[in-house]
Amino acid sequence: MSWNTTCHCSAVSVRLAKAPEEIAECNCSLCFSHGILWSYMSPRDVVIEGETRTYNRADRENPNSDLHFCATCGCTTHWSATAGLIERMGGEVDLMGVNMRLFAPSQLSGLKLVFPDGRGWSGEGAWGYAREHEVMR
């Protein structure tokens, strides 16, 4: 199966080297308000092409991620680690998020869907889960 997609206007393309292991529906205010489903992957396994703009959380003094969106149609495409997170993690962050809502529902069918409790997460260490995992349908 090909793991390639684009934003709504096709100005930004996303290519994954492999299928995601799971999909995450985070309940933090940012992810919830954008309706995002994330796949957390190594940046080595993702190619993003096209112009994006970024947004940082206004409710955090030193946010962990830059939220990227298409400069034309506004679709959220991915997040990348901020300089602050890289510094807090000792110089390297081998993690990014890809918005899986850009992919066809048929591609997501059968994947594990998890529910990170972003609202209850302090921003440091592992997060808990808001509820039990499901399978995407």
Coordinates of N, CA and C in Angstrom, one line a residue:
M1 N 0.9 -1.2 0.0 CA 0.0 0.0 0.0 C 0.9 1.2 0.0
S2 N 0.5 2.2 -0.8 CA 1.3 3.5 -0.9 C 0.8 4.4 0.2
W3 N 1.8 5.0 1.0 CA 1.5 5.9 2.0 C 1.8 7.3 1.6
N4 N 1.1 7.8 0.6 CA 1.4 9.1 0.0 C 0.0 9.9 0.0
T5 N 0.1 11.2 0.3 CA -1.1 12.0 0.3 C -0.7 13.4 0.1
T6 N -1.7 14.3 0.0 CA -1.5 15.7 -0.1 C -2.5 16.4 0.8
C7 N -2.3 17.7 1.0 CA -3.3 18.6 1.7 C -4.5 18.7 0.7
H8 N -5.5 19.5 1.1 CA -6.7 19.6 0.3 C -6.4 20.2 -1.1
C9 N -5.5 21.2 -1.2 CA -5.3 21.8 -2.5 C -4.1 21.2 -3.3
S10 N -3.4 20.2 -2.7 CA -2.3 19.5 -3.3 C -1.0 20.3 -3.3
A11 N -0.9 21.4 -2.6 CA 0.3 22.2 -2.6 C 1.4 21.6 -1.7
V12 N 1.0 20.7 -0.7 CA 1.9 20.1 0.2 C 1.7 18.6 0.1
S13 N 2.7 17.8 -0.2 CA 2.6 16.4 -0.2 C 3.3 15.8 1.0
V14 N 2.8 14.6 1.4 CA 3.3 13.8 2.5 C 3.6 12.4 2.0
R15 N 4.8 11.9 2.3 CA 5.1 10.5 1.9 C 5.7 9.8 3.1
L16 N 5.1 8.7 3.4 CA 5.6 7.9 4.6 C 6.4 6.7 4.0
A17 N 7.5 6.3 4.6 CA 8.3 5.2 4.2 C 7.7 3.9 4.6
K18 N 6.8 3.9 5.6 CA 6.2 2.7 6.0 C 4.8 3.0 6.7
A19 N 4.0 2.0 6.9 CA 2.7 2.2 7.5 C 2.9 2.6 8.9
P20 N 2.0 3.4 9.4 CA 2.1 3.8 10.9 C 1.7 2.6 11.7
E21 N 2.4 2.6 12.9 CA 2.1 1.5 13.9 C 0.7 1.7 14.6
E22 N 0.4 3.0 14.8 CA -0.9 3.3 15.4 C -1.2 4.7 15.1
I23 N -2.4 5.1 15.4 CA -2.9 6.5 15.2 C -3.4 7.0 16.6
A24 N -3.1 8.3 16.8 CA -3.4 8.9 18.1 C -4.3 10.0 18.0
E25 N -5.4 9.9 18.8 CA -6.4 11.0 18.9 C -6.1 11.7 20.2
C26 N -5.2 12.7 20.2 CA -4.9 13.4 21.4 C -6.1 14.4 21.8
N27 N -6.3 14.5 23.1 CA -7.4 15.3 23.6 C -6.9 16.7 24.1
C28 N -5.6 17.1 23.8 CA -5.2 18.4 24.3 C -6.0 19.5 23.5
S29 N -6.0 20.7 24.0 CA -6.9 21.7 23.4 C -6.5 22.0 21.9
L30 N -5.2 21.9 21.6 CA -4.7 22.2 20.2 C -5.2 21.1 19.3
C31 N -4.9 19.8 19.6 CA -5.2 18.7 18.7 C -6.7 18.6 18.6
F32 N -7.4 18.7 19.7 CA -8.9 18.6 19.8 C -9.5 19.6 18.9
S33 N -9.1 20.9 19.0 CA -9.7 21.9 18.2 C -9.4 21.8 16.7
H34 N -8.3 21.2 16.4 CA -8.0 21.0 14.9 C -8.6 19.7 14.4
G35 N -9.0 18.8 15.2 CA -9.6 17.5 14.8 C -8.5 16.6 14.2
I36 N -7.3 16.6 14.7 CA -6.2 15.9 14.2 C -6.1 14.5 14.7
L37 N -5.7 13.6 13.8 CA -5.3 12.2 14.2 C -3.8 12.1 13.8
W38 N -3.0 11.8 14.8 CA -1.5 11.8 14.6 C -1.0 10.4 14.4
S39 N 0.0 10.3 13.6 CA 0.9 9.1 13.6 C 2.3 9.7 14.0
Y40 N 2.9 9.1 15.1 CA 4.1 9.6 15.5 C 5.2 8.7 14.9
M41 N 6.1 9.4 14.2 CA 7.1 8.7 13.4 C 8.5 9.4 13.4
S42 N 9.5 8.7 13.0 CA 10.8 9.3 12.9 C 10.8 10.2 11.7
P43 N 11.4 11.3 11.8 CA 11.5 12.2 10.6 C 12.2 11.6 9.4
R44 N 13.1 10.6 9.7 CA 13.7 9.8 8.6 C 12.8 9.0 7.7
D45 N 11.5 8.8 8.3 CA 10.6 8.0 7.6 C 9.5 8.8 6.9
V46 N 9.6 10.2 6.9 CA 8.6 11.1 6.4 C 9.3 12.1 5.4
V47 N 8.6 12.3 4.3 CA 9.1 13.4 3.4 C 7.9 14.3 3.2
I48 N 8.1 15.6 3.5 CA 7.1 16.7 3.3 C 7.7 17.6 2.3
E49 N 6.9 17.8 1.2 CA 7.3 18.8 0.2 C 6.2 19.8 0.0
G50 N 6.6 21.0 -0.2 CA 5.6 22.2 -0.4 C 5.8 23.2 0.8
E51 N 5.2 24.3 0.5 CA 5.3 25.4 1.5 C 4.4 25.3 2.7
T52 N 4.9 25.3 3.9 CA 4.0 25.3 5.1 C 4.4 26.5 5.9
R53 N 3.4 26.9 6.7 CA 3.6 27.9 7.8 C 3.5 27.1 9.1
T54 N 3.9 27.8 10.2 CA 3.9 27.2 11.5 C 3.1 28.0 12.5
Y55 N 2.6 27.2 13.5 CA 1.9 27.8 14.6 C 2.4 27.2 15.9
N56 N 2.7 28.0 16.9 CA 3.1 27.5 18.2 C 1.9 27.8 19.2
R57 N 1.8 26.9 20.1 CA 0.8 27.1 21.2 C 1.0 28.4 21.9
A58 N -0.1 29.1 22.0 CA 0.0 30.4 22.7 C -0.2 30.2 24.2
D59 N -0.6 29.0 24.7 CA -0.9 28.8 26.1 C 0.3 28.1 26.8
R60 N 1.4 28.0 26.1 CA 2.6 27.4 26.7 C 3.8 28.3 26.5
E61 N 4.6 28.5 27.6 CA 5.7 29.4 27.5 C 6.8 28.9 26.5
N62 N 7.0 27.6 26.5 CA 8.0 27.0 25.7 C 7.4 25.7 25.1
P63 N 6.6 25.9 24.0 CA 5.9 24.7 23.4 C 6.9 23.6 22.9
N64 N 6.4 22.4 22.8 CA 7.3 21.3 22.3 C 7.2 21.1 20.8
S65 N 6.2 21.7 20.2 CA 6.1 21.4 18.7 C 5.7 22.6 17.9
D66 N 6.2 22.6 16.7 CA 5.7 23.6 15.7 C 4.7 22.9 14.9
L67 N 3.5 23.4 14.8 CA 2.4 22.8 14.0 C 2.4 23.4 12.6
H68 N 2.6 22.5 11.6 CA 2.7 23.0 10.2 C 1.4 22.9 9.5
F69 N 1.1 23.8 8.7 CA -0.1 23.8 7.9 C 0.2 24.4 6.5
C70 N -0.6 24.0 5.5 CA -0.4 24.4 4.1 C -0.7 25.9 4.1
A71 N 0.3 26.6 3.4 CA 0.2 28.1 3.3 C -1.0 28.5 2.4
T72 N -1.5 27.6 1.6 CA -2.6 27.9 0.7 C -4.0 27.5 1.2
C73 N -4.2 26.2 1.6 CA -5.5 25.8 2.0 C -5.7 25.7 3.5
G74 N -4.6 25.7 4.3 CA -4.7 25.7 5.7 C -4.7 24.4 6.4
C75 N -4.7 23.3 5.6 CA -4.7 22.0 6.2 C -3.5 21.7 7.1
T76 N -3.7 21.2 8.3 CA -2.6 20.8 9.1 C -1.9 19.6 8.5
T77 N -0.6 19.6 8.3 CA 0.1 18.5 7.7 C 0.9 17.7 8.7
H78 N 1.6 18.4 9.6 CA 2.5 17.7 10.6 C 2.9 18.6 11.7
W79 N 3.6 18.0 12.7 CA 4.3 18.8 13.7 C 5.8 18.4 13.7
S80 N 6.6 19.3 14.0 CA 8.0 19.0 14.2 C 8.5 19.6 15.6
A81 N 9.6 19.1 16.1 CA 10.1 19.5 17.4 C 10.6 20.9 17.4
T82 N 10.3 21.7 18.4 CA 10.8 23.0 18.5 C 12.2 23.0 19.1
A83 N 13.0 24.1 18.9 CA 14.3 24.2 19.5 C 14.3 23.9 21.0
G84 N 13.2 24.4 21.6 CA 13.1 24.2 23.1 C 13.0 22.7 23.4
L85 N 12.2 21.9 22.7 CA 12.1 20.5 23.0 C 13.4 19.8 22.7
I86 N 14.1 20.2 21.6 CA 15.4 19.5 21.3 C 16.4 19.8 22.4
E87 N 16.4 21.0 22.9 CA 17.3 21.3 24.0 C 16.9 20.5 25.2
R88 N 15.6 20.5 25.6 CA 15.2 19.7 26.8 C 15.5 18.2 26.7
M89 N 15.5 17.7 25.4 CA 15.8 16.3 25.2 C 17.3 16.0 25.0
G90 N 18.1 17.0 25.2 CA 19.6 16.7 25.1 C 20.2 16.8 23.7
G91 N 19.5 17.4 22.8 CA 20.1 17.6 21.5 C 19.5 16.9 20.3
E92 N 18.6 15.9 20.5 CA 18.0 15.2 19.4 C 16.6 14.8 19.7
V93 N 15.7 14.9 18.8 CA 14.3 14.4 18.9 C 14.0 13.6 17.7
D94 N 13.9 12.3 17.8 CA 13.7 11.5 16.6 C 12.2 11.2 16.5
L95 N 11.4 12.2 16.6 CA 9.9 12.1 16.6 C 9.3 13.3 15.9
M96 N 8.3 13.0 15.1 CA 7.4 14.0 14.6 C 6.0 13.4 14.5
G97 N 5.0 14.3 14.2 CA 3.7 13.8 14.0 C 3.2 14.1 12.6
V98 N 2.5 13.2 12.0 CA 1.9 13.4 10.7 C 0.4 13.3 10.9
N99 N -0.3 14.3 10.3 CA -1.8 14.3 10.4 C -2.4 13.3 9.5
M100 N -2.9 12.2 10.1 CA -3.4 11.1 9.3 C -4.8 11.3 8.7
R101 N -5.4 12.4 9.1 CA -6.7 12.8 8.5 C -6.5 13.2 7.1
L102 N -5.3 13.4 6.6 CA -5.1 13.7 5.2 C -5.1 12.4 4.3
F103 N -5.1 11.2 5.0 CA -5.1 10.0 4.3 C -6.5 9.5 4.1
A104 N -6.8 8.6 3.2 CA -8.1 8.1 3.0 C -8.5 7.2 4.1
P105 N -9.8 7.3 4.5 CA -10.3 6.4 5.6 C -10.0 4.9 5.4
S106 N -10.1 4.5 4.2 CA -9.8 3.1 3.8 C -8.4 2.7 4.2
Q107 N -7.4 3.6 4.1 CA -6.0 3.3 4.5 C -5.9 3.2 6.0
L108 N -6.7 3.9 6.7 CA -6.6 3.8 8.2 C -7.3 2.7 8.8
S109 N -8.3 2.1 8.1 CA -9.1 1.0 8.6 C -8.2 -0.2 9.1
G110 N -8.5 -0.6 10.3 CA -7.7 -1.7 10.9 C -6.5 -1.3 11.7
L111 N -6.1 0.0 11.7 CA -5.0 0.4 12.5 C -5.5 0.7 13.9
K112 N -4.6 0.5 14.9 CA -4.8 0.7 16.3 C -5.0 2.2 16.5
L113 N -6.1 2.6 17.2 CA -6.4 4.0 17.5 C -6.2 4.2 19.0
V114 N -5.3 5.1 19.4 CA -5.0 5.3 20.9 C -5.5 6.7 21.2
F115 N -5.7 7.0 22.5 CA -6.2 8.2 23.0 C -5.3 8.9 24.1
P116 N -4.2 9.5 23.7 CA -3.3 10.1 24.6 C -4.1 11.2 25.4
D117 N -3.8 11.3 26.7 CA -4.5 12.3 27.5 C -3.6 13.6 27.6
G118 N -3.6 14.3 26.4 CA -2.9 15.5 26.3 C -3.3 16.6 27.3
R119 N -4.6 16.6 27.6 CA -5.1 17.7 28.5 C -4.5 17.5 29.9
G120 N -4.2 16.2 30.3 CA -3.7 16.0 31.6 C -2.2 15.9 31.7
W121 N -1.5 16.0 30.5 CA -0.1 15.9 30.4 C 0.6 17.2 30.8
S122 N 1.7 17.1 31.6 CA 2.4 18.3 32.0 C 3.4 18.8 30.9
G123 N 3.6 18.0 29.9 CA 4.6 18.4 28.9 C 5.9 17.7 29.1
E124 N 6.1 16.9 30.1 CA 7.3 16.2 30.4 C 7.0 14.8 30.7
G125 N 7.9 13.9 30.3 CA 7.7 12.5 30.6 C 6.6 11.9 29.7
A126 N 6.3 10.6 30.0 CA 5.3 9.9 29.3 C 3.9 10.4 29.6
W127 N 3.0 10.3 28.7 CA 1.6 10.7 29.0 C 0.8 9.4 29.3
G128 N -0.4 9.7 29.9 CA -1.3 8.6 30.1 C -2.3 8.6 29.0
Y129 N -3.3 7.7 29.1 CA -4.3 7.6 28.1 C -5.7 7.9 28.7
A130 N -6.5 8.6 27.9 CA -7.8 9.1 28.3 C -8.8 7.9 28.3
R131 N -8.6 6.9 27.5 CA -9.4 5.7 27.5 C -8.7 4.6 26.7
E132 N -9.3 3.4 26.7 CA -8.8 2.2 26.0 C -8.7 2.4 24.5
H133 N -7.7 1.8 23.9 CA -7.6 1.9 22.5 C -8.7 1.2 21.7
E134 N -8.9 1.5 20.5 CA -9.8 0.9 19.6 C -9.1 0.5 18.3
V135 N -9.9 0.1 17.3 CA -9.4 -0.2 16.0 C -10.1 0.7 15.0
M136 N -9.4 1.4 14.1 CA -10.0 2.3 13.2 C -10.9 1.5 12.2
R137 N -12.0 2.1 12.0 CA -13.0 1.4 11.1 C -13.2 2.3 9.8

